[in-house]
């Protein structure tokens, strides 16, 4: 009886830990490849091709910390506007932000990120440049959420969503 209960608890926590996702929502008609860079100790995640034909949900192993960037088909693979995530942040929180630190001129790929259910807080902007991204190493723009499922938009266009902060 005790064994069964703790085994169930183990399964439940394993599910909770492995449930982190980012869903990519493409707003324009450009096909892109999203490349993931895990910090040391984080699993390697294969690139995915995304377009507006479907939203693509990528699963992250628990504890994943790193970033991703998107490259339109036919263009050189180099990091640009970043989506940064820490799915194993302090107190189990998810830390995330859109960062222009590598290439602020990459203004039409990774756009906005927000927690799937609450849609708050939101990082990034529909049109760059804006002050809702991480620009400098000492910038305090990292957002936190108790959710582990995020949405990221790519490309130009409107989400039609009114975020509570912009
Ligand atoms: C992607 O998700 C958004 C937000 O839920 C939705 O409005 C949009 O219709 C979805 N796109 C596709 C192709 O399913
Ligand atoms: C991720 O969050 C953990 C817990 O707060 C922290 O120790 C770690 O430094 C964070 N990683 C990055 C890259 O910020």
CSV table of C-alpha atoms and ligand atoms in Angstrom, one decimal:
chain,number,residue,atom,x,y,z
A,1,UNK,CA,0.0,0.0,0.0
A,2,UNK,CA,2.7,2.4,0.9
A,3,UNK,CA,4.8,1.3,-2.0
A,4,UNK,CA,1.9,1.8,-4.4
A,5,UNK,CA,1.3,5.3,-3.1
A,6,UNK,CA,4.9,6.5,-3.3
A,7,UNK,CA,5.3,4.9,-6.8
A,8,UNK,CA,2.3,6.9,-7.9
A,9,UNK,CA,3.8,10.0,-6.4
A,10,UNK,CA,7.0,9.3,-8.2
A,11,UNK,CA,5.2,9.0,-11.5
A,12,UNK,CA,3.3,12.2,-10.9
A,13,UNK,CA,6.4,14.1,-10.1
A,14,UNK,CA,8.2,12.7,-13.2
A,15,UNK,CA,5.3,13.9,-15.3
A,16,UNK,CA,5.4,17.3,-13.7
A,17,UNK,CA,9.2,17.7,-14.3
A,18,UNK,CA,9.1,16.6,-17.9
A,19,UNK,CA,6.1,18.7,-18.9
A,20,UNK,CA,7.9,21.9,-20.1
A,21,UNK,CA,7.0,23.0,-23.6
A,22,UNK,CA,7.3,25.9,-26.0
A,23,UNK,CA,4.7,26.2,-28.7
A,24,UNK,CA,5.9,28.1,-31.8
A,25,UNK,CA,3.2,30.2,-33.5
A,26,UNK,CA,4.2,31.6,-36.9
A,27,UNK,CA,2.4,34.9,-37.8
A,28,UNK,CA,3.6,35.3,-41.4
A,29,UNK,CA,4.1,33.0,-44.3
A,30,UNK,CA,7.8,32.4,-43.9
A,31,UNK,CA,9.1,28.9,-43.0
A,32,UNK,CA,11.8,28.9,-40.4
A,33,UNK,CA,14.0,26.6,-38.6
A,34,UNK,CA,14.3,27.0,-34.8
A,35,UNK,CA,17.7,26.1,-33.3
A,36,UNK,CA,18.2,25.3,-29.6
A,37,UNK,CA,21.3,25.9,-27.6
A,38,UNK,CA,21.3,24.2,-24.2
A,39,UNK,CA,23.5,25.4,-21.4
A,40,UNK,CA,26.1,22.9,-20.2
A,41,UNK,CA,24.2,20.1,-18.5
A,42,UNK,CA,21.0,20.6,-20.5
A,43,UNK,CA,20.0,18.1,-23.1
A,44,UNK,CA,20.6,18.7,-26.8
A,45,UNK,CA,17.3,19.5,-28.7
A,46,UNK,CA,17.1,18.9,-32.4
A,47,UNK,CA,16.2,21.9,-34.6
A,48,UNK,CA,12.5,22.0,-35.8
A,49,UNK,CA,11.0,23.5,-38.9
A,50,UNK,CA,8.0,25.7,-38.3
A,51,UNK,CA,5.4,27.6,-40.3
A,52,UNK,CA,1.9,29.1,-40.1
A,53,UNK,CA,0.4,25.8,-41.3
A,54,UNK,CA,0.6,24.5,-37.7
A,55,UNK,CA,1.7,25.5,-34.3
A,56,UNK,CA,4.6,23.3,-33.3
A,57,UNK,CA,5.1,22.3,-29.6
A,58,UNK,CA,8.5,21.3,-28.6
A,59,UNK,CA,9.0,19.3,-25.4
A,60,UNK,CA,11.9,20.2,-23.0
A,61,UNK,CA,13.3,17.8,-20.5
A,62,UNK,CA,13.0,19.0,-16.9
A,63,UNK,CA,15.8,21.2,-15.8
A,64,UNK,CA,16.5,22.6,-19.3
A,65,UNK,CA,18.2,25.9,-19.4
A,66,UNK,CA,19.2,27.6,-22.7
A,67,UNK,CA,17.9,29.6,-25.6
A,68,UNK,CA,16.6,29.3,-29.1
A,69,UNK,CA,16.6,31.5,-32.3
A,70,UNK,CA,14.8,31.2,-35.6
A,71,UNK,CA,16.3,31.4,-39.1
A,72,UNK,CA,14.1,31.9,-42.2
A,73,UNK,CA,14.6,29.2,-44.9
A,74,UNK,CA,17.4,30.0,-47.2
A,75,UNK,CA,19.3,32.3,-44.8
A,76,UNK,CA,22.5,31.5,-42.9
A,77,UNK,CA,22.3,29.8,-39.6
A,78,UNK,CA,23.4,32.4,-37.1
A,79,UNK,CA,22.0,33.3,-33.7
A,80,UNK,CA,19.8,36.4,-33.6
A,81,UNK,CA,16.9,37.5,-31.4
A,82,UNK,CA,16.8,34.9,-28.7
A,83,UNK,CA,14.1,33.2,-26.7
A,84,UNK,CA,15.7,32.4,-23.3
A,85,UNK,CA,14.3,29.9,-20.9
A,86,UNK,CA,15.2,28.5,-17.5
A,87,UNK,CA,12.7,25.7,-16.8
A,88,UNK,CA,14.4,24.9,-13.5
A,89,UNK,CA,14.6,28.3,-12.0
A,90,UNK,CA,14.5,29.2,-8.3
A,91,UNK,CA,11.5,27.7,-6.5
A,92,UNK,CA,10.4,25.7,-9.5
A,93,UNK,CA,9.5,28.8,-11.5
A,94,UNK,CA,10.1,29.2,-15.2
A,95,UNK,CA,12.3,32.2,-16.2
A,96,UNK,CA,12.0,33.5,-19.7
A,97,UNK,CA,12.7,36.5,-21.9
A,98,UNK,CA,13.2,37.6,-25.4
A,99,UNK,CA,16.8,38.9,-25.7
A,100,UNK,CA,18.3,41.2,-28.3
A,101,UNK,CA,21.8,40.8,-26.8
A,102,UNK,CA,23.3,38.8,-29.6
A,103,UNK,CA,21.8,40.5,-32.6
A,104,UNK,CA,19.3,43.4,-32.1
A,105,UNK,CA,18.9,43.8,-35.9
A,106,UNK,CA,17.2,40.4,-36.1
A,107,UNK,CA,13.8,41.9,-35.8
A,108,UNK,CA,11.5,39.6,-37.7
A,109,UNK,CA,12.0,36.1,-36.2
A,110,UNK,CA,11.6,35.5,-32.5
A,111,UNK,CA,9.0,38.1,-31.4
A,112,UNK,CA,7.1,37.5,-28.1
A,113,UNK,CA,6.9,34.9,-25.4
A,114,UNK,CA,4.3,34.4,-22.7
A,115,UNK,CA,2.9,31.7,-20.4
A,116,UNK,CA,0.2,29.7,-22.3
A,117,UNK,CA,-2.6,30.0,-19.8
A,118,UNK,CA,-2.2,33.3,-18.0
A,119,UNK,CA,-0.7,35.2,-21.0
A,120,UNK,CA,1.1,37.3,-18.3
A,121,UNK,CA,3.9,38.4,-18.1
A,122,UNK,CA,4.8,38.8,-21.8
A,123,UNK,CA,8.3,39.4,-23.1
A,124,UNK,CA,9.2,40.9,-26.4
A,125,UNK,CA,7.2,43.0,-28.8
A,126,UNK,CA,5.1,42.8,-32.0
A,127,UNK,CA,7.3,45.4,-33.6
A,128,UNK,CA,11.0,46.0,-32.7
A,129,UNK,CA,12.7,47.8,-31.2
A,130,UNK,CA,10.8,48.1,-27.9
A,131,UNK,CA,11.7,48.3,-24.3
A,132,UNK,CA,10.2,44.9,-23.3
A,133,UNK,CA,13.2,42.8,-24.3
A,134,UNK,CA,16.6,42.1,-22.7
A,135,UNK,CA,19.1,44.4,-24.3
A,136,UNK,CA,22.1,44.6,-22.0
A,137,UNK,CA,23.8,42.2,-19.6
A,138,UNK,CA,22.6,44.3,-16.6
A,139,UNK,CA,19.1,44.8,-18.0
A,140,UNK,CA,16.4,43.4,-15.6
A,141,UNK,CA,13.9,42.0,-18.1
A,142,UNK,CA,13.7,38.4,-17.2
A,143,UNK,CA,10.1,37.3,-16.5
A,144,UNK,CA,8.9,34.5,-14.3
A,145,UNK,CA,5.9,32.3,-14.2
A,146,UNK,CA,4.6,29.2,-12.3
A,147,UNK,CA,3.6,27.7,-15.7
A,148,UNK,CA,5.9,25.5,-17.7
A,149,UNK,CA,4.2,25.9,-21.1
A,150,UNK,CA,5.2,28.9,-23.1
A,151,UNK,CA,4.1,30.3,-26.4
A,152,UNK,CA,6.6,32.0,-28.7
A,153,UNK,CA,5.6,34.0,-31.8
A,154,UNK,CA,7.7,34.3,-35.0
A,155,UNK,CA,7.5,36.7,-37.8
A,156,UNK,CA,5.5,39.8,-38.6
A,157,UNK,CA,1.8,40.0,-37.9
A,158,UNK,CA,-0.6,40.5,-35.0
A,159,UNK,CA,-1.5,38.0,-32.4
A,160,UNK,CA,-4.8,39.9,-31.8
A,161,UNK,CA,-4.0,39.5,-28.1
A,162,UNK,CA,-4.1,42.5,-25.7
A,163,UNK,CA,-1.5,41.9,-23.1
A,164,UNK,CA,-1.9,43.5,-19.8
A,165,UNK,CA,1.6,45.0,-20.0
A,166,UNK,CA,3.6,45.7,-23.2
B,1,LIG,C1,-1.8,28.8,-33.1
B,1,LIG,O1,-2.2,29.2,-31.7
B,1,LIG,C2,-2.9,30.4,-31.7
B,1,LIG,C3,-3.1,30.8,-30.2
B,1,LIG,O2,-3.7,29.8,-29.5
B,1,LIG,C4,-4.1,30.4,-32.5
B,1,LIG,O3,-4.8,31.6,-32.4
B,1,LIG,C5,-3.8,30.0,-33.9
B,1,LIG,O4,-5.0,29.9,-34.7
B,1,LIG,C6,-3.0,28.7,-34.0
B,1,LIG,N1,-2.5,28.5,-35.4
B,1,LIG,C7,-2.7,27.3,-36.0
B,1,LIG,C8,-2.2,27.2,-37.4
B,1,LIG,O5,-3.3,26.4,-35.5
B,2,LIG,C1,18.4,28.9,-13.7
B,2,LIG,O1,17.7,29.0,-12.4
B,2,LIG,C2,18.5,28.5,-11.4
B,2,LIG,C3,17.7,28.5,-10.1
B,2,LIG,O2,17.4,29.9,-9.8
B,2,LIG,C4,19.8,29.2,-11.2
B,2,LIG,O3,20.6,28.7,-10.2
B,2,LIG,C5,20.6,29.2,-12.6
B,2,LIG,O4,21.7,30.1,-12.5
B,2,LIG,C6,19.6,29.7,-13.7
B,2,LIG,N1,20.4,29.6,-14.9
B,2,LIG,C7,20.6,30.6,-15.7
B,2,LIG,C8,21.4,30.4,-16.9
B,2,LIG,O5,20.2,31.7,-15.4
